[in-house]
Coordinates of C-alpha atoms and ligand atoms in Angstrom, one line a residue:
M1 CA 122.5 61.4 93.3
S2 CA 124.7 64.3 94.3
A3 CA 126.6 63.9 91.1
I4 CA 123.5 64.8 89.0
P5 CA 124.6 67.0 86.1
A6 CA 123.3 70.6 85.5
L7 CA 119.9 69.8 84.3
V8 CA 116.9 72.2 84.5
P9 CA 114.1 71.3 84.8
L10 CA 115.0 68.4 87.1
P11 CA 114.2 65.0 85.3
R12 CA 112.2 62.4 87.0
S13 CA 115.1 59.9 87.2
V14 CA 118.8 60.1 86.5
A15 CA 121.2 57.2 86.8
T16 CA 124.8 57.1 85.8
I17 CA 126.2 54.4 83.5
E18 CA 129.6 52.9 84.0
T19 CA 131.2 53.7 80.7
A20 CA 133.4 56.4 79.2
P21 CA 131.4 59.5 78.1
F22 CA 130.0 59.9 74.7
Q23 CA 132.0 62.1 72.4
L24 CA 130.2 64.5 70.1
S25 CA 131.9 65.5 67.0
T26 CA 131.1 67.1 63.6
Q27 CA 131.1 63.6 62.2
T28 CA 128.6 62.2 64.7
P29 CA 125.9 60.4 62.7
L30 CA 122.2 60.9 63.2
R31 CA 119.8 58.0 62.8
G32 CA 116.1 57.7 63.2
D33 CA 113.3 60.2 62.9
P34 CA 114.3 62.6 60.1
D35 CA 112.5 65.6 61.6
A36 CA 114.0 65.1 65.0
A37 CA 117.4 64.8 63.2
A38 CA 116.9 68.2 61.7
E39 CA 116.1 69.5 65.2
A40 CA 119.1 67.8 66.7
R41 CA 121.3 69.8 64.3
R42 CA 119.7 73.0 65.2
I43 CA 119.6 72.4 68.9
L44 CA 123.1 71.0 69.3
S45 CA 124.5 73.7 67.0
A46 CA 123.0 76.4 69.3
A47 CA 124.2 74.6 72.4
T48 CA 127.7 74.3 71.2
A49 CA 127.8 77.6 69.3
H50 CA 129.2 75.6 66.3
A51 CA 127.4 74.9 63.1
L52 CA 127.1 71.1 63.4
D53 CA 126.1 69.7 60.1
L54 CA 125.8 66.4 61.5
P55 CA 125.5 63.7 58.8
T56 CA 122.5 61.5 58.5
N57 CA 123.4 57.8 58.4
P58 CA 120.7 55.2 58.5
L59 CA 123.2 52.2 59.1
P60 CA 123.7 51.0 62.6
S61 CA 127.0 52.5 63.7
S62 CA 128.7 53.0 67.0
S63 CA 128.8 56.5 68.3
A64 CA 125.6 57.7 66.6
I65 CA 122.7 59.8 68.1
T66 CA 119.6 57.8 67.6
L67 CA 116.2 59.4 67.7
A68 CA 113.5 56.7 67.9
R69 CA 109.8 57.0 68.1
T70 CA 108.5 54.3 70.3
S71 CA 105.2 53.4 71.9
D72 CA 106.6 52.2 75.1
I73 CA 107.0 55.7 76.5
A74 CA 103.4 56.4 77.2
L75 CA 103.5 59.8 78.7
P76 CA 103.0 62.7 76.2
G77 CA 106.0 64.9 76.1
G78 CA 108.1 62.3 77.9
Y79 CA 111.4 60.7 76.7
R80 CA 114.2 58.3 77.7
L81 CA 117.7 59.3 77.1
T82 CA 120.7 56.9 77.3
A83 CA 124.2 58.1 76.6
A84 CA 127.2 55.8 76.7
D85 CA 130.5 55.8 74.9
T86 CA 128.8 53.7 72.2
G87 CA 126.1 56.2 71.4
V88 CA 123.2 58.3 72.5
E89 CA 119.6 57.2 72.1
I90 CA 116.6 59.2 72.7
S91 CA 113.2 57.6 72.5
A92 CA 109.7 59.2 72.9
S93 CA 106.2 58.6 71.7
D94 CA 105.8 62.0 70.2
S95 CA 107.9 64.7 68.5
A96 CA 107.7 66.9 71.5
G97 CA 109.1 64.2 73.7
L98 CA 112.1 63.7 71.2
A99 CA 112.6 67.6 71.3
A100 CA 112.5 67.5 75.1
G101 CA 115.2 64.8 75.1
L102 CA 117.3 66.9 72.7
H103 CA 117.1 69.9 75.0
T104 CA 118.3 67.6 77.9
L105 CA 121.1 66.5 75.6
A106 CA 122.1 70.1 74.9
Q107 CA 122.3 70.7 78.6
L108 CA 124.5 67.6 79.0
V109 CA 127.1 68.5 76.2
T110 CA 130.2 69.8 77.9
P111 CA 133.3 71.3 76.1
T112 CA 136.6 69.7 77.5
S113 CA 140.1 69.5 76.3
E114 CA 139.1 66.2 74.6
G115 CA 136.2 67.7 72.7
W116 CA 132.5 67.8 73.4
L117 CA 131.6 65.2 75.8
V118 CA 128.2 63.9 77.2
P119 CA 128.4 62.0 80.5
A120 CA 127.3 58.3 80.4
I121 CA 123.8 58.4 81.9
R122 CA 120.3 57.1 81.6
I123 CA 117.4 59.5 82.1
D124 CA 113.7 58.7 82.2
D125 CA 111.7 61.7 82.2
A126 CA 108.1 63.1 81.7
P127 CA 106.3 66.4 82.6
R128 CA 104.2 66.9 85.7
F129 CA 101.9 69.5 83.9
A130 CA 100.8 69.6 80.3
Y131 CA 100.6 73.4 80.2
R132 CA 104.0 75.1 80.7
G133 CA 103.9 78.6 79.6
V134 CA 105.5 82.0 79.3
M135 CA 103.5 85.2 78.7
L136 CA 105.0 88.1 76.9
D137 CA 103.5 91.6 77.0
V138 CA 104.0 93.1 73.6
A139 CA 101.6 96.0 74.4
R140 CA 103.5 98.1 77.0
H141 CA 106.6 97.9 74.9
F142 CA 106.5 96.3 71.3
F143 CA 108.8 93.5 70.4
A144 CA 109.9 92.7 66.8
V145 CA 109.1 89.3 65.4
S146 CA 112.7 88.2 65.7
D147 CA 112.7 89.1 69.4
V148 CA 109.5 87.0 69.9
C149 CA 111.1 84.1 68.0
A150 CA 114.2 84.5 70.3
V151 CA 111.8 84.2 73.3
I152 CA 110.3 81.1 71.7
D153 CA 113.6 79.4 71.5
R154 CA 114.5 80.3 75.0
A155 CA 111.1 78.9 76.2
A156 CA 111.6 75.6 74.2
S157 CA 115.1 75.1 75.7
L158 CA 113.3 74.8 79.0
K159 CA 110.7 72.5 77.7
L160 CA 107.8 75.0 77.8
T161 CA 104.8 74.4 75.6
H162 CA 102.9 77.6 75.4
L163 CA 103.7 81.2 74.5
H164 CA 100.9 83.6 75.7
L165 CA 101.0 86.8 73.8
H166 CA 99.5 89.8 75.6
L167 CA 98.6 91.6 72.3
T168 CA 96.5 94.5 73.5
D169 CA 96.6 97.0 76.4
D170 CA 96.0 100.7 77.2
Q171 CA 99.2 101.6 75.6
G172 CA 98.7 100.1 72.2
W173 CA 97.0 97.5 69.9
R174 CA 99.5 95.2 68.3
L175 CA 97.7 92.9 65.9
Q176 CA 96.5 94.1 62.6
L177 CA 92.9 92.7 61.7
R178 CA 91.3 92.8 58.4
A179 CA 87.9 93.7 59.8
H180 CA 89.3 96.6 61.8
P181 CA 92.5 98.1 60.3
A182 CA 91.8 101.2 62.3
L183 CA 93.0 99.5 65.4
T184 CA 96.5 99.4 64.3
D185 CA 96.3 102.5 62.1
A186 CA 95.3 104.7 65.0
A187 CA 96.4 102.7 68.1
S188 CA 99.7 101.0 67.6
G189 CA 102.1 103.8 67.3
S190 CA 102.4 104.4 71.1
A191 CA 104.0 102.6 74.0
I192 CA 105.3 103.2 77.5
S193 CA 107.3 106.5 78.0
G194 CA 107.0 107.5 74.4
A195 CA 108.8 104.4 73.0
P196 CA 108.1 103.7 69.2
G197 CA 105.3 101.1 69.4
G198 CA 104.5 98.9 66.5
F199 CA 102.2 96.0 65.5
Y200 CA 102.3 92.6 63.8
T201 CA 100.6 92.2 60.5
R202 CA 98.5 89.1 60.0
E203 CA 101.5 87.6 58.2
D204 CA 103.8 88.4 61.0
Y205 CA 101.4 86.8 63.5
R206 CA 101.2 83.7 61.3
E207 CA 105.0 83.6 61.1
I208 CA 105.2 83.6 65.0
V209 CA 102.6 80.9 65.3
A210 CA 104.4 78.8 62.6
Y211 CA 107.9 79.4 64.2
A212 CA 106.5 78.4 67.7
A213 CA 105.0 75.2 66.1
T214 CA 108.5 74.1 65.0
R215 CA 109.5 74.5 68.5
H216 CA 106.5 72.4 69.8
I217 CA 105.0 75.6 71.3
T218 CA 101.4 76.8 70.9
V219 CA 100.6 80.4 70.9
V220 CA 97.8 81.7 73.1
P221 CA 96.8 85.1 72.0
E222 CA 95.2 87.5 74.5
I223 CA 92.9 90.4 73.8
D224 CA 92.5 92.1 77.1
L225 CA 88.8 92.9 77.7
P226 CA 86.8 94.8 79.0
G227 CA 89.5 96.9 80.8
H228 CA 93.0 97.6 79.6
T229 CA 91.3 98.9 76.4
H230 CA 92.3 102.6 76.3
A231 CA 93.9 102.0 72.9
V232 CA 90.6 100.9 71.4
G233 CA 89.2 104.4 71.9
L234 CA 91.9 105.9 69.7
A235 CA 90.4 104.0 66.8
Y236 CA 86.7 103.8 67.9
P237 CA 85.9 106.6 70.4
H238 CA 82.2 105.5 70.6
L239 CA 83.3 102.1 72.0
A240 CA 85.4 103.3 74.9
A241 CA 84.1 104.5 78.2
D242 CA 85.7 107.7 79.6
P243 CA 88.8 106.9 81.7
V244 CA 88.1 106.5 85.4
V245 CA 90.7 108.6 87.1
T246 CA 90.9 107.7 90.8
P247 CA 92.9 109.6 93.5
A248 CA 95.2 106.7 93.6
L249 CA 95.9 106.9 89.9
T250 CA 96.3 110.6 90.1
A251 CA 98.8 110.3 92.9
E252 CA 100.8 107.5 91.2
A253 CA 101.0 109.6 87.9
A254 CA 102.2 112.5 89.7
A255 CA 104.9 110.6 91.5
R256 CA 106.1 109.2 88.2
G257 CA 105.7 112.5 86.4
E258 CA 103.3 110.9 83.9
A259 CA 100.2 112.4 82.2
L260 CA 96.8 111.2 83.2
P261 CA 94.9 109.1 80.8
A262 CA 92.7 111.2 78.4
A263 CA 90.1 110.0 76.0
G264 CA 91.4 110.0 72.5
T265 CA 95.1 110.6 73.4
P266 CA 97.6 107.8 73.5
Y267 CA 98.4 106.6 77.0
T268 CA 102.1 106.2 77.8
G269 CA 102.1 105.8 81.5
L270 CA 102.2 102.8 83.8
G271 CA 98.8 103.1 85.4
V272 CA 96.3 100.3 85.2
G273 CA 92.5 99.7 85.7
F274 CA 91.2 103.0 84.4
S275 CA 89.8 101.9 81.0
S276 CA 86.7 100.0 79.9
L277 CA 84.8 99.3 76.8
R278 CA 81.2 100.6 76.9
L279 CA 79.2 97.6 77.8
D280 CA 75.8 99.4 77.5
D281 CA 76.1 99.4 73.7
E282 CA 75.5 96.5 71.4
A283 CA 78.1 97.9 69.0
T284 CA 80.8 96.8 71.5
F285 CA 79.6 93.3 71.3
D286 CA 79.6 93.3 67.6
F287 CA 83.2 94.7 67.7
V288 CA 84.4 92.0 70.1
A289 CA 82.8 89.3 68.0
D290 CA 84.6 90.6 64.9
V291 CA 87.9 90.8 66.7
L292 CA 87.7 87.3 68.4
G293 CA 86.3 85.7 65.4
E294 CA 89.2 87.0 63.2
L295 CA 91.7 85.9 65.9
A296 CA 90.2 82.5 66.2
H297 CA 90.6 82.0 62.4
L298 CA 94.2 83.1 62.5
T299 CA 95.0 80.9 65.5
P300 CA 95.4 77.1 65.1
G301 CA 95.9 76.5 68.9
P302 CA 93.0 75.7 71.1
Y303 CA 93.0 78.7 73.4
L304 CA 91.9 82.3 73.2
H305 CA 92.6 84.5 76.2
V306 CA 90.0 87.3 76.8
G307 CA 91.8 89.0 79.7
G308 CA 89.3 90.2 82.3
D309 CA 91.8 91.6 84.8
E310 CA 91.7 94.9 86.7
A311 CA 88.5 96.1 85.0
F312 CA 88.1 98.8 87.8
G313 CA 86.5 101.2 85.3
T314 CA 83.7 98.7 84.6
A315 CA 80.5 98.3 86.6
P316 CA 80.5 94.9 88.3
D317 CA 77.1 93.7 87.0
E318 CA 78.2 94.7 83.4
Y319 CA 81.5 93.1 83.9
D320 CA 79.8 89.8 85.0
A321 CA 77.4 89.9 82.0
F322 CA 80.2 90.7 79.5
L323 CA 82.6 87.9 80.7
A324 CA 79.7 85.4 80.6
R325 CA 78.9 86.4 77.0
V326 CA 82.5 86.8 75.7
T327 CA 83.6 83.4 77.1
Q328 CA 80.6 81.8 75.5
L329 CA 81.3 83.6 72.2
V330 CA 84.9 82.1 72.3
A331 CA 83.4 78.7 73.1
D332 CA 81.1 79.0 70.1
L333 CA 84.0 79.8 67.9
G334 CA 85.4 76.4 68.8
K335 CA 88.1 77.6 71.1
V336 CA 88.7 77.2 74.7
P337 CA 88.4 80.5 76.6
V338 CA 91.0 81.6 79.1
A339 CA 90.6 84.5 81.5
W340 CA 92.4 86.1 84.4
H341 CA 91.1 84.8 87.7
D342 CA 89.1 88.0 88.3
A343 CA 86.6 86.4 85.9
G344 CA 85.8 83.6 88.2
R345 CA 83.1 85.7 89.9
A346 CA 81.1 85.8 86.6
K347 CA 79.1 83.1 85.1
V348 CA 81.7 82.3 82.4
A349 CA 81.3 79.5 79.9
P350 CA 82.0 76.2 81.9
E351 CA 85.0 75.2 79.8
T352 CA 86.8 78.6 80.6
I353 CA 90.3 78.2 82.1
G354 CA 91.2 80.6 84.8
Q355 CA 94.6 82.0 85.2
Y356 CA 95.5 82.8 88.7
W357 CA 97.7 85.9 89.3
G358 CA 97.4 86.4 93.0
L359 CA 100.1 85.8 95.5
T360 CA 101.4 82.3 96.5
T361 CA 99.5 83.0 99.7
P362 CA 96.2 84.1 98.3
D363 CA 93.6 86.3 99.8
T364 CA 90.1 85.0 100.0
E365 CA 88.8 86.8 97.0
G366 CA 91.5 85.5 94.7
A367 CA 91.3 81.8 96.0
D368 CA 87.5 81.8 95.6
A369 CA 87.7 83.3 92.1
A370 CA 90.2 80.7 91.1
L371 CA 88.2 77.9 92.8
A372 CA 85.1 79.0 90.9
F373 CA 86.7 77.8 87.6
V374 CA 87.5 74.4 89.1
R375 CA 84.0 74.0 90.5
R376 CA 82.6 74.7 87.0
A377 CA 84.7 71.7 85.8
S378 CA 87.5 73.4 84.0
G379 CA 91.0 74.1 85.4
V380 CA 93.4 76.7 86.3
I381 CA 96.8 78.0 85.1
L382 CA 99.0 79.2 88.0
S383 CA 100.9 82.4 87.7
P384 CA 101.4 83.5 91.2
A385 CA 102.7 87.1 90.9
D386 CA 105.2 86.9 93.8
A387 CA 106.9 83.8 92.3
V388 CA 106.5 83.9 88.4
Y389 CA 105.9 87.6 87.5
L390 CA 109.3 87.9 85.9
D391 CA 108.9 91.7 85.6
M392 CA 109.5 92.0 89.4
K393 CA 112.9 93.2 90.4
Y394 CA 115.3 90.6 91.8
D395 CA 116.4 92.9 94.6
D396 CA 116.3 96.6 95.3
D397 CA 119.2 97.2 93.0
T398 CA 117.7 95.6 89.9
P399 CA 117.7 98.3 87.2
R400 CA 114.5 97.3 85.5
G401 CA 111.3 96.0 87.2
L402 CA 108.4 96.6 89.4
T403 CA 108.0 95.6 93.1
W404 CA 104.2 95.4 93.8
A405 CA 103.9 91.7 94.2
N406 CA 105.2 91.6 97.7
G407 CA 108.4 93.3 96.9
P408 CA 111.4 92.0 94.8
T409 CA 111.3 88.4 93.7
S410 CA 114.6 86.7 94.4
V411 CA 115.6 83.6 92.3
R412 CA 115.0 81.6 95.5
R413 CA 111.5 82.9 95.9
A414 CA 110.8 82.2 92.2
Y415 CA 111.9 78.6 92.9
E416 CA 110.6 77.8 96.3
W417 CA 106.8 77.5 95.8
E418 CA 104.8 74.4 95.2
P419 CA 101.8 74.6 92.8
S420 CA 99.5 72.3 94.8
S421 CA 100.0 74.3 97.9
V422 CA 98.9 77.7 96.5
I423 CA 95.1 77.5 96.7
D424 CA 93.4 75.1 99.1
E425 CA 91.3 72.6 97.3
I426 CA 93.2 73.0 94.0
A427 CA 95.6 70.2 93.5
D428 CA 97.3 68.6 90.5
D429 CA 94.2 67.3 88.7
D430 CA 92.8 70.8 88.5
I431 CA 96.0 72.5 87.6
L432 CA 96.5 72.6 83.9
G433 CA 100.0 74.0 84.5
V434 CA 102.2 77.0 85.3
E435 CA 102.9 80.1 83.4
A436 CA 105.5 82.7 84.1
A437 CA 104.6 86.3 82.9
V438 CA 106.8 89.0 81.6
W439 CA 105.0 92.3 81.7
T440 CA 107.0 95.0 80.0
E441 CA 106.4 98.4 81.4
T442 CA 110.1 98.5 82.3
I443 CA 111.5 96.3 79.6
D444 CA 112.1 97.4 76.1
D445 CA 114.5 95.1 74.4
L446 CA 115.7 91.4 74.2
A447 CA 118.6 92.0 76.6
G448 CA 116.1 93.3 79.1
L449 CA 113.9 90.3 78.6
D450 CA 116.8 87.9 79.0
A451 CA 117.9 89.6 82.2
M452 CA 114.6 89.5 83.8
M453 CA 113.7 85.9 82.5
F454 CA 117.0 84.2 83.2
P455 CA 117.5 82.4 85.6
R456 CA 114.0 82.8 87.0
L457 CA 112.2 81.3 83.9
A458 CA 114.2 78.2 84.7
A459 CA 112.6 78.1 88.1
A460 CA 109.3 78.4 86.8
A461 CA 110.0 75.7 84.2
E462 CA 111.0 73.3 87.0
A463 CA 107.7 74.1 88.9
A464 CA 105.8 73.2 85.7
W465 CA 107.7 70.1 84.6
S466 CA 109.3 68.4 87.7
A467 CA 108.1 66.6 90.8
P468 CA 106.6 68.6 93.6
L469 CA 109.0 70.9 95.6
G470 CA 110.7 68.8 98.3
S471 CA 109.5 65.4 97.0
T472 CA 113.1 64.4 96.3
P473 CA 116.4 65.7 97.7
E474 CA 117.2 67.3 94.2
R475 CA 113.9 69.1 94.1
S476 CA 115.3 71.7 96.4
W477 CA 116.7 75.2 96.3
E478 CA 120.3 74.0 97.1
S479 CA 120.1 71.5 94.1
F480 CA 118.5 74.0 91.8
R481 CA 121.0 76.7 92.7
R482 CA 123.9 74.3 91.7
R483 CA 122.3 73.0 88.6
V484 CA 121.2 76.4 87.4
G485 CA 124.7 77.8 87.9
G486 CA 126.0 74.9 85.8
L487 CA 123.9 76.2 83.0
G488 CA 125.8 79.6 82.8
P489 CA 128.3 78.4 80.0
L490 CA 125.4 77.0 77.9
W491 CA 123.4 80.1 78.2
R492 CA 126.4 82.2 77.2
R493 CA 126.9 80.0 74.2
Q494 CA 123.3 80.4 73.3
G495 CA 123.6 84.2 73.6
I496 CA 121.3 84.5 76.6
A497 CA 122.1 87.6 78.4
F498 CA 121.1 86.2 81.9
H499 CA 121.1 88.1 85.2
P500 CA 124.3 86.8 86.9
D501 CA 122.5 86.6 90.2
G502 CA 124.7 86.8 93.3
Q503 CA 122.9 83.9 95.1
I504 CA 124.2 81.5 92.4
S505 CA 127.8 80.5 91.7
W506 CA 128.0 80.4 87.9
D507 CA 130.3 78.0 86.3
Q508 CA 132.8 79.5 83.9
E509 CA 133.7 77.7 80.7
Ligands
TNX601 C1 99.3 93.2 86.8 S1 98.5 90.6 86.2 C2 98.6 93.2 85.6 C3 99.3 93.9 84.4 C4 100.6 94.6 84.8 C5 101.3 93.8 85.8 C6 102.7 94.4 86.1 C7 97.4 91.2 85.4 C8 96.5 90.2 85.0 N1 97.5 92.5 85.3 O1 98.4 94.7 83.7 O2 101.3 94.7 83.6 O3 100.5 93.6 87.0 O4 103.3 93.5 87.0

């Protein structure tokens, strides 16, 4: 197995075949599923940095790439890939499986003096977890639709299935709503440190959702409630409680030279936990029902995320009652509510998914809160902050990033954690999946996103897709380190400005 090619996430099984490699050329015919053939052109063009207008040829021919829908690959999202000198065949039972096979093929294609070669190989593969996500915070800094689509392409290349968009926070409201245009009129123009801000129109949002769907990715929108809502007060002062300015917040703001949050003024600092909606007023519930109703209508995917984190400015009993009510509201809208694990303490609607964002070694409060979701018969998404919060620095010298999650997060630390070992009593059956999070207090462009996501997003993707850490010799840091280093040339061709981490020896083309 030591000759396993540079594949991430690690497939279930890889075996070499004793033939010459397959040769990809501009003449390679595509056969089989027409939608997958179109995807093959796009994915292989991006992987080779050549516009490959591969011809469609329904006739059996040697050296074709065949994309077959079959029922003998039972696992959703799974695929089988065989490559030999006579051709490449990818089979799957669904379109996501065919795409996953194509992304594997993209990683296998290698430029040589004899052209683009694919090693002779047989791969049988399927995901461990169905939910494999990345969260993008577009509230602290705003990202244009084109940047979001670039993130979607990057996520798809690692076989991720969900893009969680953190659409609102203290610094800005990023989604235009028909029922409440004041939100974007009054509260979208600001961002961290005076950056420009911005918002998505309903059309922009639909465009993102549709683009994601073409990459087999479901958008999970988040409206963070009842905290992280300072921006709401810019549009609707009567719905916002006064900022709760603690001595800790004051000290942090002074250390960073930032202004303290003030009602009615855009907040551009990095502080968290000071804002809350007014929960003693029915008008707030009417507002939340409008917002979530419109968002549900705009969102074809099954999930609506209602936040629930760091609501230190909210009285605990009001928080509990609010989370119970708002998750039930989402359920009544026909969507599955998702909330940060903090909400586990409240009587949330039973189908609510909890998103765990504590450390890989949890404290009792975090573990109990996460477990509460499982006990209510739903599941959890794991986002342990000291492993998959990709806004953490890699090391002390990383220009961007924070360090609160137990110091910097090296690539090795992002890799070496096992989902079923994070919370006692929460094993695979209760884990919906894994989601990496990119908070953007310190990130303001695509190059910054790339540098913080790559290579650590690949580590998160492997935790979400591949067998448990340590269960095979290849599911190890040493193997990952070699495989991910082998992806350097592909990432360069794809235009991904990855962090050339010093723990990894990066292949040159
Ligand atoms: C914690 S995790 C937050 C965010 C910050 C992030 C920065 C969570 C649910 N809340 O508000 O942006 O840390 O790393």
